[in-house]
Structures are given as structure tokens and as C-alpha cells.
Amino acid sequence: MDWIDISVSIRDGMVHWPDNPPIVVERVMDMAHGDAANVSKISLGVHTGTHVDAPIHFDPKGAAIDKVPLDALCGPARVIAIANPREVTLVELTEANVQGGERILLRTKNSPAAWKQKTFVPDAVHLTLEAANFLAECEVKTVGIDYLSVGGFAAQNGEEVHHVLLEAGIWIIEGLDLTNAPPGPCELMCLPLKIEGADGAPARAFVRPTRGAR
């Protein structure tokens, strides 16, 4: 099957986490105005759009994004469809039979509903603390979710959820758009920018469904 792009496009003025820098994409040289080439400038936080969190995001002694092991973000994975409209719960993860070493991508109602909104969605679907602890105990390799944080903004559990996952050695992919990714097994390719010492980085991510996807 073909690769499916599960990234969101970075664009001027796009939605971002409330206390993070705004996104600016500006054309600074323009052939339409007589310049020899088109050249653009971008200004954004490293947790913009589709991005990967590094352990140093919540641990000053943790690894930075340029130290991410590539096998954490590339390889066999599984898209899990979450039915709960408010949060990712222990019940659904248990029913999905999550296994140690898995790379799991959580497709919730955020795809595409949250990404269609012009303003930040404070009640986007997110992991409960109980669900995060379960994934840590399962020793999954990677967790991806389809909005800007694995933790909830309105639920105010974002810091706790991040600590649980990152301290368990789980790599976090946030800001995915899984609208076109069918539930089931797939190949994952997620490549964050290699920014020295950074606590995260924007990424381009793709999945290719394999046998059993539907």
C-alpha cells in the first residue's frame, strides 16, 4: 500500500499551544517583486504542528532531540482507533491488547475535528494519567497522538502524563493527523529535525498500512 502523510502543514498563524511561540512564515525575497529567487523565513517553537518531544522537555538532564534513536520513530507500528470522545482511557488500551515494545498511534476524534478549528482546542482528546501509567508499565517504545499534547490542557494533567511517559523511556509524537490512517498494523516513518540540544522538533511523519489494517 502507499505511504500516507500523517503530518500537518506548517503555515503562517497556525494554531499552537497557548504559551508557545506563534508561527510566522514570511516571504523575505519575492520574484514577483523583482528578486532573483523566492526565499522565506520561519519563526516557530519546536513543539509546532507535528513534532517529537525529547526527554529534556521535562527533564533538564534528559536526552535532547538530536539524540533520538531512529528505531524509536521508524519501524512497525499500530494505529489504534479510540472511541471515547473525551480521553484515551485504560479500558480502551487494555481492549487493544497493547504490547511491550510497540509503537502505537492513537487515532481519536481529534482527526480531523480538532485540526479544522481556527483556534486552539482546550478539550482535545488526551491520555488519562491512568492510561499513561499503563503504557509505561507495558514498556511501549513510542506513543503518538493526533493533537498538540498527549496530556490534556483543560484536564491539567499534561505535565504528569509527559513525566510518566518520558521517564519510562517512551518517545512521544504529537500533532499527528490520522484522518486517513486506517486502524491496524503499519510501517511508521517519523523524522524530526536534528536540532542540537533541543527539547523537541517539528517532524514529517508517514505510515504505510500493512496486512490487517482496515
XYZ file of N, CA and C in Angstrom:
642
model
N 0.847 -1.194 0.000
C 0.000 0.000 0.000
C 0.885 1.248 0.000
N 0.296 2.364 -0.403
C 1.047 3.611 -0.486
C 1.251 4.226 0.903
N 2.279 5.062 0.985
C 2.523 5.813 2.207
C 1.451 6.891 2.375
N 1.037 7.107 3.612
C 0.036 8.120 3.957
C 0.707 9.180 4.814
N 0.610 10.419 4.395
C 1.191 11.531 5.152
C 0.307 11.816 6.362
N 0.856 11.688 7.561
C 0.084 11.941 8.780
C 0.578 13.194 9.503
N 1.257 14.064 8.761
C 1.736 15.334 9.308
C 0.727 16.442 9.019
N 0.794 17.497 9.799
C 0.021 18.698 9.477
C 0.957 19.721 8.838
N 0.426 20.514 7.938
C 1.241 21.528 7.266
C 1.517 22.698 8.204
N 2.755 23.154 8.204
C 3.103 24.366 8.959
C 2.721 25.566 8.108
N 1.973 26.465 8.694
C 1.540 27.643 7.937
C 1.522 28.871 8.850
N 1.582 30.009 8.244
C 1.590 31.269 8.978
C 0.341 31.396 9.840
N 0.530 31.681 11.120
C -0.588 31.911 12.023
C -1.315 30.668 12.479
N -0.762 29.486 12.254
C -1.469 28.258 12.614
C -1.631 28.124 14.128
N -2.521 27.237 14.536
C -2.795 27.001 15.950
C -1.556 26.458 16.642
N -1.341 26.900 17.890
C -0.211 26.424 18.686
C -0.634 26.319 20.145
N 0.173 25.610 20.947
C -0.090 25.515 22.382
C -0.074 26.920 22.970
N -1.017 27.260 23.861
C -1.215 28.648 24.279
C 0.024 29.418 24.734
N 0.948 28.775 25.477
C 2.101 29.544 25.968
C 3.344 29.368 25.090
N 3.175 28.760 23.920
C 4.292 28.568 22.994
C 4.366 29.711 21.987
N 5.506 29.864 21.312
C 5.631 30.966 20.342
C 4.663 30.821 19.176
N 4.171 31.930 18.652
C 3.325 31.890 17.464
C 4.140 31.476 16.243
N 3.448 31.046 15.201
C 4.116 30.590 13.984
C 4.041 31.689 12.930
N 5.198 32.044 12.419
C 5.275 33.066 11.374
C 6.024 32.482 10.182
N 5.402 32.504 9.033
C 6.042 32.120 7.768
C 5.983 33.342 6.861
N 7.144 33.875 6.526
C 7.191 35.166 5.824
C 8.098 35.074 4.601
N 7.632 35.562 3.467
C 8.437 35.641 2.256
C 9.308 36.900 2.340
N 10.620 36.726 2.423
C 11.532 37.864 2.573
C 12.200 38.257 1.260
N 12.214 37.342 0.290
C 12.621 37.666 -1.071
C 11.540 37.127 -1.997
N 11.140 37.914 -2.968
C 9.992 37.534 -3.783
C 10.265 37.875 -5.251
N 10.232 36.868 -6.109
C 10.472 37.106 -7.530
C 9.413 38.020 -8.136
N 8.201 37.977 -7.524
C 7.137 38.847 -8.035
C 7.460 40.322 -7.817
N 8.392 40.569 -6.884
C 8.792 41.944 -6.594
C 10.174 42.256 -7.155
N 10.660 41.400 -8.049
C 11.922 41.680 -8.716
C 13.138 40.983 -8.139
N 12.980 40.190 -7.077
C 14.123 39.476 -6.515
C 14.510 38.301 -7.410
N 15.755 37.855 -7.273
C 16.272 36.791 -8.129
C 15.707 35.422 -7.767
N 15.203 35.285 -6.538
C 14.670 33.998 -6.078
C 13.619 34.244 -5.009
N 12.823 33.238 -4.747
C 11.884 33.277 -3.629
C 12.572 32.677 -2.406
N 12.558 33.400 -1.301
C 13.168 32.941 -0.048
C 12.224 33.282 1.101
N 11.954 32.296 1.942
C 11.044 32.513 3.069
C 11.780 32.368 4.399
N 11.219 32.986 5.424
C 11.735 32.900 6.788
C 10.643 32.322 7.666
N 11.032 31.439 8.593
C 10.054 30.895 9.530
C 10.479 31.194 10.964
N 9.484 31.399 11.810
C 9.702 31.570 13.246
C 8.650 30.743 13.963
N 9.100 29.801 14.801
C 8.149 28.912 15.477
C 8.817 28.233 16.659
N 7.994 27.667 17.527
C 8.505 26.851 18.615
C 8.763 25.441 18.125
N 9.606 24.712 18.833
C 9.943 23.357 18.380
C 8.794 22.380 18.585
N 7.750 22.778 19.329
C 6.587 21.923 19.536
C 5.418 22.366 18.656
N 5.755 22.816 17.457
C 4.769 23.279 16.488
C 4.254 22.121 15.637
N 2.944 22.103 15.384
C 2.373 21.117 14.474
C 2.769 19.700 14.837
N 3.082 18.897 13.827
C 3.557 17.535 14.060
C 4.994 17.616 14.570
N 5.231 17.072 15.752
C 6.551 17.209 16.362
C 6.845 16.049 17.298
N 8.100 15.930 17.675
C 8.541 14.898 18.611
C 9.070 15.579 19.875
N 8.650 15.049 21.023
C 9.161 15.533 22.308
C 10.412 14.751 22.683
N 11.413 15.441 23.180
C 12.609 14.794 23.712
C 12.512 14.753 25.235
N 13.193 13.823 25.893
C 13.153 13.746 27.361
C 13.524 15.052 28.057
N 14.425 15.839 27.451
C 14.841 17.088 28.079
C 13.698 18.095 28.155
N 12.607 17.834 27.455
C 11.425 18.703 27.503
C 10.927 18.855 28.946
N 11.030 17.768 29.732
C 10.580 17.832 31.123
C 11.642 17.350 32.111
N 12.841 17.063 31.611
C 13.938 16.626 32.483
C 15.214 17.316 32.026
N 15.735 18.268 32.834
C 16.913 19.022 32.409
C 18.137 18.158 32.134
N 18.138 16.928 32.649
C 19.258 16.021 32.407
C 18.934 14.984 31.328
N 17.751 15.105 30.721
C 17.324 14.137 29.722
C 17.971 14.362 28.369
N 17.804 13.388 27.479
C 18.371 13.461 26.134
C 17.658 14.526 25.307
N 18.416 15.176 24.436
C 17.859 16.168 23.521
C 17.412 15.477 22.231
N 16.723 16.225 21.402
C 16.113 15.641 20.203
C 17.150 15.114 19.222
N 18.355 15.680 19.209
C 19.365 15.186 18.277
C 19.945 13.838 18.703
N 19.525 13.348 19.864
C 19.974 12.036 20.351
C 18.894 10.964 20.193
N 17.804 11.285 19.549
C 16.711 10.323 19.410
C 17.183 9.099 18.623
N 16.934 7.896 19.134
C 17.265 6.695 18.353
C 16.269 6.541 17.208
N 16.768 6.362 16.013
C 15.881 6.333 14.851
C 14.887 5.194 14.906
N 15.245 4.085 15.579
C 14.299 2.974 15.624
C 13.110 3.262 16.537
N 13.179 4.336 17.313
C 12.019 4.726 18.124
C 10.908 5.292 17.253
N 11.296 5.866 16.116
C 10.345 6.607 15.298
C 10.142 6.000 13.915
N 10.863 4.944 13.613
C 10.740 4.289 12.313
C 10.668 2.782 12.524
N 9.681 2.146 11.906
C 9.545 0.700 12.023
C 8.093 0.288 12.146
N 7.850 -0.986 12.457
C 6.479 -1.466 12.604
C 5.735 -0.698 13.697
N 4.477 -0.380 13.431
C 3.660 0.381 14.379
C 2.219 -0.101 14.270
N 1.364 0.508 15.069
C -0.057 0.157 15.017
C -0.908 1.394 15.294
N -1.879 1.630 14.430
C -2.866 2.696 14.651
C -4.012 2.104 15.452
N -4.311 2.717 16.585
C -5.400 2.262 17.444
C -6.509 3.316 17.425
N -7.703 2.910 17.027
C -8.849 3.822 16.996
C -9.447 3.941 18.393
N -9.542 5.170 18.880
C -10.089 5.456 20.211
C -11.505 5.999 20.052
N -12.468 5.336 20.694
C -13.867 5.736 20.550
C -14.291 6.804 21.557
N -13.678 6.802 22.728
C -14.059 7.760 23.761
C -13.875 9.185 23.231
N -14.886 10.042 23.292
C -14.792 11.376 22.705
C -14.065 12.401 23.564
N -13.646 11.997 24.769
C -13.024 12.959 25.678
C -11.573 12.622 26.027
N -11.261 11.313 26.181
C -9.929 10.941 26.647
C -9.573 9.518 26.241
N -8.281 9.251 26.240
C -7.789 7.894 25.990
C -7.695 7.208 27.343
N -8.464 6.146 27.523
C -8.576 5.515 28.840
C -7.873 4.169 28.898
N -7.672 3.713 30.123
C -7.101 2.397 30.369
C -7.962 1.311 29.734
N -9.269 1.478 29.782
C -10.189 0.462 29.252
C -9.902 0.186 27.782
N -9.837 1.237 26.970
C -9.631 1.027 25.537
C -8.237 0.508 25.222
N -7.243 0.953 25.964
C -5.885 0.458 25.722
C -5.770 -1.014 26.108
N -6.451 -1.398 27.181
C -6.451 -2.806 27.579
C -7.142 -3.650 26.524
N -8.274 -3.162 26.026
C -9.007 -3.885 24.981
C -8.175 -4.009 23.702
N -7.304 -3.038 23.461
C -6.467 -3.067 22.262
C -5.278 -4.016 22.415
N -5.102 -4.572 23.619
C -4.033 -5.544 23.877
C -2.660 -4.963 23.537
N -2.387 -3.798 24.080
C -1.101 -3.135 23.854
C 0.030 -3.996 24.412
N 1.105 -4.127 23.630
C 2.217 -4.988 24.000
C 3.508 -4.181 24.188
N 4.420 -4.728 24.960
C 5.716 -4.101 25.162
C 6.471 -3.950 23.849
N 7.174 -2.829 23.709
C 7.971 -2.591 22.515
C 7.203 -2.043 21.334
N 5.886 -1.892 21.473
C 5.088 -1.385 20.349
C 5.271 0.111 20.138
N 5.113 0.503 18.899
C 4.948 1.913 18.544
C 3.463 2.073 18.262
N 2.757 2.847 19.077
C 1.313 2.976 18.894
C 0.943 4.414 18.569
N -0.004 4.543 17.647
C -0.515 5.840 17.219
C -1.999 5.874 17.538
N -2.411 6.836 18.343
C -3.779 6.896 18.843
C -4.629 7.820 17.965
N -5.565 7.200 17.232
C -6.447 7.984 16.361
C -7.744 8.254 17.095
N -7.968 9.514 17.417
C -9.133 9.928 18.184
C -10.020 10.829 17.326
N -11.047 11.390 17.941
C -11.913 12.315 17.193
C -11.181 13.618 16.857
N -9.967 13.797 17.431
C -9.166 14.972 17.050
C -8.899 14.990 15.546
N -8.802 13.805 14.944
C -8.584 13.693 13.498
C -9.922 13.464 12.801
N -10.404 14.435 12.023
C -9.776 15.723 11.753
C -10.393 16.888 12.524
N -11.320 16.605 13.448
C -12.135 17.669 14.045
C -11.307 18.803 14.650
N -10.320 18.455 15.471
C -9.544 19.498 16.152
C -8.747 20.340 15.158
N -8.228 19.666 14.107
C -7.405 20.396 13.144
C -8.225 21.308 12.244
N -9.536 21.148 12.227
C -10.388 22.019 11.416
C -10.701 23.335 12.127
N -10.415 23.384 13.421
C -10.713 24.590 14.197
C -9.648 25.663 13.962
N -10.067 26.906 13.934
C -9.143 28.012 13.695
C -8.470 28.486 14.977
N -8.999 28.047 16.127
C -8.402 28.411 17.412
C -8.038 27.146 18.179
N -7.195 27.303 19.187
C -6.741 26.177 19.993
C -7.922 25.455 20.644
N -7.874 24.121 20.632
C -8.933 23.304 21.222
C -8.491 22.853 22.621
N -9.040 23.440 23.679
C -8.566 23.125 25.041
C -9.008 21.766 25.550
N -10.063 21.197 24.957
C -10.579 19.917 25.442
C -10.344 18.796 24.436
N -9.250 18.877 23.684
C -8.914 17.821 22.733
C -8.714 16.499 23.471
N -8.961 15.396 22.785
C -8.799 14.073 23.384
C -7.334 13.866 23.762
N -7.101 13.313 24.948
C -5.759 13.175 25.511
C -5.700 11.934 26.384
N -4.523 11.557 26.813
C -4.354 10.421 27.708
C -4.742 10.777 29.135
N -5.410 9.860 29.815
C -5.567 9.997 31.254
C -4.251 9.581 31.908
N -4.051 9.992 33.142
C -2.842 9.608 33.867
C -2.793 8.093 34.053
N -3.943 7.488 34.286
C -4.023 6.035 34.439
C -3.587 5.332 33.158
N -4.006 5.861 32.009
C -3.622 5.278 30.725
C -2.124 5.438 30.489
N -1.590 6.592 30.854
C -0.152 6.825 30.693
C 0.656 5.853 31.548
N 0.227 5.628 32.774
C 0.914 4.680 33.651
C 0.856 3.263 33.083
N -0.260 2.916 32.474
C -0.397 1.604 31.852
C 0.604 1.436 30.710
N 0.731 2.453 29.865
C 1.674 2.375 28.755
C 3.113 2.286 29.253
N 3.399 2.987 30.345
C 4.735 2.906 30.937
C 5.007 1.499 31.462
N 4.012 0.919 32.110
C 4.164 -0.445 32.634
C 4.309 -1.456 31.503
N 3.632 -1.196 30.377
C 3.734 -2.076 29.212
C 5.078 -1.940 28.501
N 5.764 -0.839 28.776
C 7.059 -0.562 28.145
C 6.937 -0.458 26.618
N 5.935 0.313 26.179
C 5.850 0.580 24.742
C 7.038 1.447 24.348
N 7.347 1.438 23.077
C 8.503 2.192 22.590
C 8.146 3.638 22.275
N 6.981 3.813 21.658
C 6.592 5.130 21.155
C 5.081 5.305 21.260
N 4.656 6.528 21.573
C 3.235 6.871 21.599
C 3.025 8.120 20.745
N 2.090 8.032 19.813
C 1.735 9.197 19.020
C 0.268 9.541 19.228
N -0.045 10.826 19.174
C -1.436 11.260 19.334
C -1.733 12.369 18.341
N -3.008 12.565 18.046
C -3.406 13.442 16.950
C -3.844 14.844 17.378
N -3.195 15.402 18.366
C -3.284 16.842 18.632
C -1.997 17.262 19.316
N -1.963 18.442 19.865
C -0.699 19.053 20.258
C -0.079 18.526 21.538
N -0.785 17.664 22.289
C -0.193 17.132 23.516
C -0.819 15.798 23.882
N 0.009 14.897 24.431
C -0.519 13.641 24.963
C -1.342 13.889 26.217
N -1.056 14.997 26.913
C -1.802 15.360 28.113
C -2.844 16.415 27.813
N -3.786 16.565 28.721
C -4.884 17.483 28.488
C -4.612 18.897 28.985
N -5.064 19.878 28.223
C -4.938 21.283 28.628
C -6.000 21.609 29.679
N -7.270 21.384 29.335
C -8.349 21.642 30.289
C -8.263 20.695 31.485
N -7.824 19.465 31.237
C -7.715 18.475 32.314
C -6.534 18.742 33.233
N -5.610 19.586 32.771
C -4.444 19.986 33.560
C -3.607 18.785 34.031
N -3.483 17.784 33.164
C -2.652 16.638 33.519
C -1.458 16.483 32.580
N -1.221 17.499 31.749
C -0.185 17.408 30.731
C 1.200 17.147 31.282
N 1.572 17.860 32.325
C 2.911 17.687 32.896
C 3.077 16.287 33.466
N 2.072 15.808 34.188
C 2.148 14.471 34.789
C 2.235 13.389 33.723
N 1.420 13.493 32.694
C 1.419 12.493 31.628
C 2.771 12.462 30.929
N 3.321 13.634 30.630
C 4.637 13.684 29.992
C 5.705 13.043 30.876
N 5.695 13.360 32.153
C 6.696 12.795 33.066
C 6.622 11.269 33.067
N 5.413 10.735 33.165
C 5.244 9.280 33.218
C 5.822 8.623 31.968
N 5.480 9.147 30.798
C 5.922 8.537 29.550
C 7.417 8.722 29.317
N 7.891 9.949 29.462
C 9.296 10.226 29.176
C 10.231 9.532 30.161
N 9.845 9.487 31.427
C 10.682 8.820 32.420
C 10.714 7.313 32.220
N 9.724 6.785 31.496
C 9.700 5.350 31.170
C 10.466 5.061 29.878
N 11.067 6.087 29.296
C 11.831 5.899 28.068
C 10.976 5.843 26.818
N 9.735 6.304 26.912
C 8.820 6.290 25.770
C 8.978 7.596 24.979
N 9.144 7.458 23.677
C 9.230 8.644 22.824
C 7.826 9.077 22.417
N 7.615 10.383 22.348
C 6.289 10.955 22.138
C 6.245 11.713 20.818
N 5.258 11.357 19.994
C 4.974 12.108 18.764
C 3.626 12.795 18.959
N 3.592 14.093 18.778
C 2.359 14.867 18.965
C 2.019 15.626 17.684
N 0.768 16.032 17.597
C 0.352 16.838 16.456
C 0.165 16.066 15.167
N -0.148 14.777 15.272
C -0.417 13.986 14.077
C -1.821 14.274 13.542
N -2.014 13.991 12.268
C -3.357 13.979 11.683
C -3.563 12.575 11.115
N -4.337 11.768 11.834
C -4.517 10.365 11.477
C -5.830 10.106 10.726
N -6.401 11.162 10.167
C -7.682 11.053 9.472
C -7.688 9.930 8.443
N -6.638 9.832 7.669
C -6.601 8.873 6.562
C -5.828 7.604 6.891
N -5.439 7.435 8.145
C -4.679 6.254 8.552
C -5.634 5.202 9.120
N -5.789 4.064 8.467
C -6.728 3.052 8.960
C -6.204 2.364 10.213
N -7.096 1.942 11.101
C -6.665 1.197 12.283
C -5.969 -0.095 11.875
N -4.990 -0.480 12.661
C -4.293 -1.723 12.401
C -2.805 -1.521 12.213
N -2.099 -2.588 11.845
C -0.644 -2.532 11.717
C -0.196 -1.679 10.540
N 0.978 -1.103 10.674
C 1.519 -0.247 9.630
C 3.034 -0.125 9.805
N 3.658 0.467 8.831
C 5.040 0.902 8.956
C 5.011 2.397 9.256
N 5.825 2.834 10.195
C 5.901 4.238 10.590
C 7.256 4.816 10.194
N 7.217 6.019 9.653
C 8.436 6.782 9.410
C 8.198 8.195 9.905
N 8.927 8.586 10.943
C 8.775 9.929 11.522
C 10.165 10.503 11.718
N 10.448 11.612 11.061
C 11.786 12.181 11.064
C 11.764 13.620 11.583
N 12.132 13.823 12.869
C 12.212 15.181 13.407
C 13.470 15.891 12.925
N 13.409 17.196 12.848
C 14.603 17.971 12.519
C 15.683 17.717 13.568
N 16.913 17.632 13.125
C 18.039 17.384 14.030
C 18.558 18.725 14.550
N 17.981 19.166 15.665
C 18.330 20.454 16.256
C 19.153 20.192 17.515
N 20.382 20.594 17.507
C 21.287 20.275 18.603
C 20.777 20.817 19.941
N 20.644 19.917 20.916
C 20.286 20.304 22.275
C 18.828 20.667 22.481
N 17.980 20.504 21.458
C 16.598 20.981 21.560
C 15.709 20.002 22.320
N 14.644 20.548 22.919
C 13.690 19.747 23.694
C 12.595 19.133 22.835
N 12.640 19.387 21.552
C 11.686 18.827 20.616
C 12.016 19.335 19.228
N 11.260 18.851 18.243
C 11.490 19.328 16.879
C 10.295 19.002 16.005
N 9.939 19.912 15.098
C 8.922 19.582 14.098
C 9.357 18.372 13.284
N 8.389 17.589 12.808
C 8.698 16.345 12.111
C 7.764 16.140 10.928
N 8.216 15.354 9.976
C 7.367 14.856 8.894
C 7.140 13.386 9.189
N 5.897 12.944 9.157
C 5.574 11.575 9.540
C 4.663 10.922 8.505
N 4.916 9.622 8.270
C 4.141 8.848 7.309
C 3.856 7.462 7.894
N 2.757 6.865 7.466
C 2.502 5.453 7.754
C 2.166 4.753 6.441
N 2.484 3.455 6.405
C 2.090 2.614 5.277
C 1.387 1.393 5.853
N 0.070 1.302 5.705
C -0.667 0.165 6.272
C -0.135 -1.172 5.757
N -0.121 -2.149 6.644
C 0.303 -3.490 6.282
C -0.857 -4.457 6.495
N -0.624 -5.708 6.323
C -1.698 -6.707 6.419
C -2.436 -6.590 7.745
N -3.733 -6.557 7.693
C -4.549 -6.461 8.903
C -5.122 -5.078 9.121
N -4.576 -4.060 8.424
C -5.153 -2.708 8.528
C -6.504 -2.686 7.831
N -7.389 -1.797 8.292
C -8.719 -1.769 7.695
C -9.220 -0.336 7.593
